[in-house]
Short mmCIF file of C-alpha atoms in Angstrom, two decimals:
data_model
loop_
_atom_site.label_atom_id
_atom_site.label_comp_id
_atom_site.label_asym_id
_atom_site.label_seq_id
_atom_site.Cartn_x
_atom_site.Cartn_y
_atom_site.Cartn_z
CA UNK C 1 58.88 110.49 130.84
CA UNK C 2 61.98 110.25 133.05
CA UNK C 3 59.93 110.64 136.22
CA UNK C 4 57.64 107.81 135.09
CA UNK C 5 60.67 105.63 134.35
CA UNK C 6 62.11 106.30 137.81
CA UNK C 7 58.79 105.58 139.52
CA UNK C 8 58.50 102.22 137.74
CA UNK C 9 62.23 101.41 137.82
CA UNK C 10 61.95 98.36 140.05
CA UNK C 11 59.40 96.81 137.68
CA UNK C 12 61.35 97.38 134.47
CA UNK C 13 63.21 94.53 132.79
CA UNK C 14 66.15 94.50 130.39
CA UNK C 15 63.63 94.17 127.56
CA UNK C 16 61.75 97.23 128.83
CA UNK C 17 64.94 99.29 128.75
CA UNK C 18 65.72 98.11 125.22
CA UNK C 19 62.27 99.29 124.16
CA UNK C 20 62.72 102.62 125.96
CA UNK C 21 66.09 103.20 124.31
CA UNK C 22 64.51 102.72 120.89
CA UNK C 23 61.50 104.91 121.64
CA UNK C 24 63.56 107.76 123.09
CA UNK C 25 66.14 107.61 120.30
CA UNK C 26 63.44 107.57 117.58
CA UNK C 27 60.83 109.90 119.08
CA UNK C 28 59.94 111.42 115.71
CA UNK C 29 60.13 108.20 113.70
CA UNK C 30 57.79 106.20 115.94
CA UNK C 31 54.98 108.69 115.41
CA UNK C 32 54.53 107.21 111.93
CA UNK C 33 55.05 103.58 112.95
CA UNK C 34 52.53 101.06 114.14
CA UNK C 35 53.17 99.15 117.32
CA UNK C 36 53.78 96.05 115.18
CA UNK C 37 56.49 97.80 113.12
CA UNK C 38 58.19 99.05 116.28
CA UNK C 39 58.06 95.56 117.78
CA UNK C 40 59.65 94.10 114.64
CA UNK C 41 62.40 96.74 114.68
CA UNK C 42 63.53 95.84 118.20
CA UNK C 43 62.69 92.12 118.07
CA UNK C 44 60.07 92.10 120.81
CA UNK C 45 56.36 91.36 120.86
CA UNK C 46 53.68 94.03 120.63
CA UNK C 47 52.42 92.79 123.98
CA UNK C 48 55.80 93.66 125.56
CA UNK C 49 55.43 97.26 124.42
CA UNK C 50 51.88 97.45 125.78
CA UNK C 51 53.01 96.01 129.12
CA UNK C 52 55.77 98.62 129.31
CA UNK C 53 53.27 101.40 128.63
CA UNK C 54 51.08 100.19 131.48
CA UNK C 55 54.06 99.92 133.83
CA UNK C 56 54.67 103.61 133.09
CA UNK C 57 51.06 104.35 134.05
CA UNK C 58 49.68 104.86 130.53
CA UNK C 59 46.42 103.25 129.46
CA UNK C 60 48.20 101.78 126.44
CA UNK C 61 50.83 102.38 123.78
CA UNK C 62 48.78 104.99 121.91
CA UNK C 63 48.68 107.22 124.98
CA UNK C 64 52.42 106.76 125.57
CA UNK C 65 53.18 107.63 121.94
CA UNK C 66 50.99 110.75 122.15
CA UNK C 67 52.74 111.74 125.39
CA UNK C 68 56.15 111.39 123.73
CA UNK C 69 54.99 113.36 120.70
CA UNK C 70 54.05 116.25 122.98
CA UNK C 71 57.60 116.20 124.37
CA UNK C 72 59.25 116.19 120.97
CA UNK C 73 60.23 119.32 119.11
CA UNK C 74 59.22 119.60 115.48
CA UNK C 75 62.44 118.31 113.93
CA UNK C 76 62.31 115.66 111.21
CA UNK C 77 66.02 115.74 110.28
CA UNK C 78 67.54 112.28 109.86
CA UNK C 79 70.76 112.25 111.87
CA UNK C 80 73.60 110.45 110.14
CA UNK C 81 76.89 112.26 110.79
CA UNK C 82 78.84 111.80 114.01
CA UNK C 83 78.43 115.52 114.77
CA UNK C 84 74.67 115.21 114.40
CA UNK C 85 74.72 112.18 116.69
CA UNK C 86 76.57 114.25 119.26
CA UNK C 87 73.98 117.02 119.00
CA UNK C 88 71.18 114.49 119.42
CA UNK C 89 72.88 112.81 122.39
CA UNK C 90 73.22 116.17 124.13
CA UNK C 91 69.60 117.08 123.40
CA UNK C 92 68.34 113.68 124.57
CA UNK C 93 70.42 114.05 127.73
CA UNK C 94 68.93 117.48 128.41
CA UNK C 95 65.47 116.00 127.88
CA UNK C 96 66.23 113.23 130.38
CA UNK C 97 67.52 115.76 132.93
CA UNK C 98 64.49 118.01 132.53
CA UNK C 99 62.22 115.11 133.45
CA UNK C 100 64.17 114.25 136.60
CA UNK C 101 63.56 115.83 140.00
CA UNK C 102 67.02 117.00 141.07
CA UNK C 103 65.93 118.30 144.47
CA UNK C 104 66.31 115.02 146.44
CA UNK C 105 69.73 114.41 144.90
CA UNK C 106 71.02 117.91 145.65
CA UNK C 107 69.53 117.85 149.14
CA UNK C 108 71.37 114.60 149.83
CA UNK C 109 74.61 116.09 148.51
CA UNK C 110 74.21 119.16 150.70
CA UNK C 111 73.49 117.25 153.92
CA UNK C 112 76.03 114.43 153.44
CA UNK C 113 78.82 114.37 155.98
CA UNK C 114 81.24 113.14 153.30
CA UNK C 115 80.92 112.48 149.57
CA UNK C 116 82.89 109.69 147.91
CA UNK C 117 83.15 109.37 144.12
CA UNK C 118 84.15 106.44 141.95
CA UNK C 119 84.40 106.01 138.18
CA UNK C 120 84.55 102.46 136.89
CA UNK C 121 86.90 103.12 133.95
CA UNK C 122 89.26 105.76 132.55
CA UNK C 123 86.56 107.90 130.90
CA UNK C 124 84.34 107.71 133.97
CA UNK C 125 87.27 108.66 136.24
CA UNK C 126 87.86 111.73 134.10
CA UNK C 127 84.20 112.71 134.55
CA UNK C 128 84.45 112.10 138.31
CA UNK C 129 87.35 114.57 138.40
CA UNK C 130 85.25 117.06 136.44
CA UNK C 131 82.38 116.59 138.90
CA UNK C 132 84.63 117.06 141.94
CA UNK C 133 86.35 120.09 140.41
CA UNK C 134 83.04 121.85 139.67
CA UNK C 135 81.58 121.34 143.12
CA UNK C 136 84.66 122.80 144.80
CA UNK C 137 83.21 126.14 143.69
CA UNK C 138 80.27 125.43 146.01
CA UNK C 139 82.57 124.43 148.90
CA UNK C 140 81.60 120.79 148.43
CA UNK C 141 84.63 118.52 148.66
CA UNK C 142 84.48 115.05 147.12
CA UNK C 143 86.87 112.19 147.88
CA UNK C 144 87.84 110.43 144.64
CA UNK C 145 88.82 106.75 144.52
CA UNK C 146 91.49 105.98 141.90
CA UNK C 147 90.60 102.27 141.94
CA UNK C 148 88.45 99.63 143.59
CA UNK C 149 91.29 98.92 146.03
CA UNK C 150 91.07 102.34 147.68
CA UNK C 151 87.28 102.10 147.68
CA UNK C 152 87.46 98.88 149.70
CA UNK C 153 90.01 100.41 152.07
CA UNK C 154 87.49 103.12 153.00
CA UNK C 155 84.29 101.08 152.92
CA UNK C 156 84.47 100.03 156.57
CA UNK C 157 84.48 103.68 157.71
CA UNK C 158 81.48 104.74 155.60
CA UNK C 159 78.15 105.45 157.31
CA UNK C 160 74.58 106.31 156.38
CA UNK C 161 75.53 109.99 156.80
CA UNK C 162 77.85 109.76 153.78
CA UNK C 163 77.02 109.67 150.06
CA UNK C 164 78.68 107.56 147.36
CA UNK C 165 78.51 108.75 143.74
CA UNK C 166 79.31 106.13 141.11
CA UNK C 167 79.67 106.85 137.39
CA UNK C 168 79.64 103.84 135.07
CA UNK C 169 79.00 103.28 131.37
CA UNK C 170 77.80 99.70 131.74
CA UNK C 171 76.69 99.63 135.38
CA UNK C 172 77.21 95.87 135.36
CA UNK C 173 80.83 95.02 136.12
CA UNK C 174 81.95 92.56 138.79
CA UNK C 175 83.35 95.25 141.09
CA UNK C 176 79.95 96.93 141.30
CA UNK C 177 78.23 93.63 142.00
CA UNK C 178 80.67 93.21 144.87
CA UNK C 179 80.40 96.78 146.21
CA UNK C 180 76.69 97.58 146.05
CA UNK C 181 75.52 94.85 148.48
CA UNK C 182 78.21 95.93 150.97
CA UNK C 183 77.07 99.56 150.78
CA UNK C 184 73.44 98.49 151.11
CA UNK C 185 74.15 96.56 154.31
CA UNK C 186 75.67 99.71 155.81
CA UNK C 187 72.73 101.87 154.60
CA UNK C 188 75.11 104.13 152.66
CA UNK C 189 73.13 106.16 150.05
CA UNK C 190 74.34 105.61 146.48
CA UNK C 191 73.84 108.06 143.62
CA UNK C 192 74.37 106.45 140.19
CA UNK C 193 75.08 108.15 136.86
CA UNK C 194 74.74 105.83 133.87
CA UNK C 195 73.31 105.78 130.34
CA UNK C 196 69.60 104.95 130.19
CA UNK C 197 69.69 101.17 130.36
CA UNK C 198 68.75 98.28 132.54
CA UNK C 199 71.83 97.83 134.72
CA UNK C 200 72.71 96.56 138.18
CA UNK C 201 74.09 99.89 139.44
CA UNK C 202 71.03 102.04 138.71
CA UNK C 203 68.66 99.35 139.95
CA UNK C 204 70.43 99.29 143.34
CA UNK C 205 71.06 103.03 143.69
CA UNK C 206 69.15 105.32 146.06
CA UNK C 207 69.29 108.15 143.51
CA UNK C 208 69.99 107.97 139.80
CA UNK C 209 70.51 110.17 136.75
CA UNK C 210 70.77 109.07 133.13
CA UNK C 211 72.48 110.41 130.05
CA UNK C 212 72.42 109.41 126.37
CA UNK C 213 75.56 108.25 124.57
CA UNK C 214 75.61 106.72 121.09
CA UNK C 215 78.51 104.43 120.25
CA UNK C 216 80.45 105.22 117.10
CA UNK C 217 81.64 102.53 114.69
CA UNK C 218 85.17 103.88 114.26
CA UNK C 219 86.86 100.62 113.32
CA UNK C 220 85.72 97.33 111.84
CA UNK C 221 87.09 95.40 114.82
CA UNK C 222 84.22 94.06 116.92
CA UNK C 223 86.40 93.93 120.03
CA UNK C 224 87.08 97.69 119.89
CA UNK C 225 84.54 99.87 121.66
CA UNK C 226 84.56 103.67 121.64
CA UNK C 227 82.49 105.35 124.32
CA UNK C 228 82.31 109.13 124.47
CA UNK C 229 81.44 111.26 127.47
CA UNK C 230 80.45 114.69 126.15
CA UNK C 231 76.79 114.21 127.08
CA UNK C 232 77.80 112.81 130.49
CA UNK C 233 79.76 115.98 131.18
CA UNK C 234 76.77 118.07 130.08
CA UNK C 235 74.72 116.24 132.73
CA UNK C 236 77.40 116.91 135.35
CA UNK C 237 77.54 120.59 134.42
CA UNK C 238 73.73 120.83 134.61
CA UNK C 239 73.71 119.16 138.04
CA UNK C 240 76.37 121.56 139.30
CA UNK C 241 74.51 124.64 138.00
CA UNK C 242 71.24 123.44 139.51
CA UNK C 243 72.96 122.92 142.87
CA UNK C 244 74.65 126.32 142.63
CA UNK C 245 71.41 128.12 141.81
CA UNK C 246 69.27 126.41 144.43
CA UNK C 247 71.45 125.12 147.28
CA UNK C 248 74.82 126.91 147.43
CA UNK C 249 73.73 129.92 149.49
CA UNK C 250 70.70 128.27 151.09
#
């Protein structure tokens, strides 16, 4: 499914990604739901779901649902605890990774003259450090930007022989909307890592990987948001191991 999503990425709308998030999160549940029930659950029209299926090169929703059923393990447990949500996020992330062709990404990392990394917030910066630390074992050094200021300092010296890796939970902040057009003008390849969603960063990136992260309602304050990065770090670890196994001693 991930390969189909990537192939159709430029055609997908915010509504399409909302539908995909629901379908991927409820793979087992949707097998017993009609298209009308699914549409009601996510406040879209049945026609929107059919259009999405056709964008992903299915003949219709029934074929897409059958395709997803074939991907799903026989597990009807209803996940309710935060630990179960973590387990499901990790499994969904592994499913997303397994559907993605990592070869072009790793080839670009191997041939890049320099690799620059940027995380848009504290949690993302921690994951950038984890990424850079892992790849040191493969003699791949990554320059980490502590803030947008240092990124802009270096931007003028970047070329199409470099690679920029950006990790972002939202993929939609103002800094990214400022940076991405500048990188595009200079033909600098961008590799994005975000949750599966319709966002500016992944839509503009040359390469992209997705992970699954479910928000937890820890407090009753609407302004407080808790994002967790365990599944993101699983993706990073997987990417590193794939590179190590296939490209390190090439």
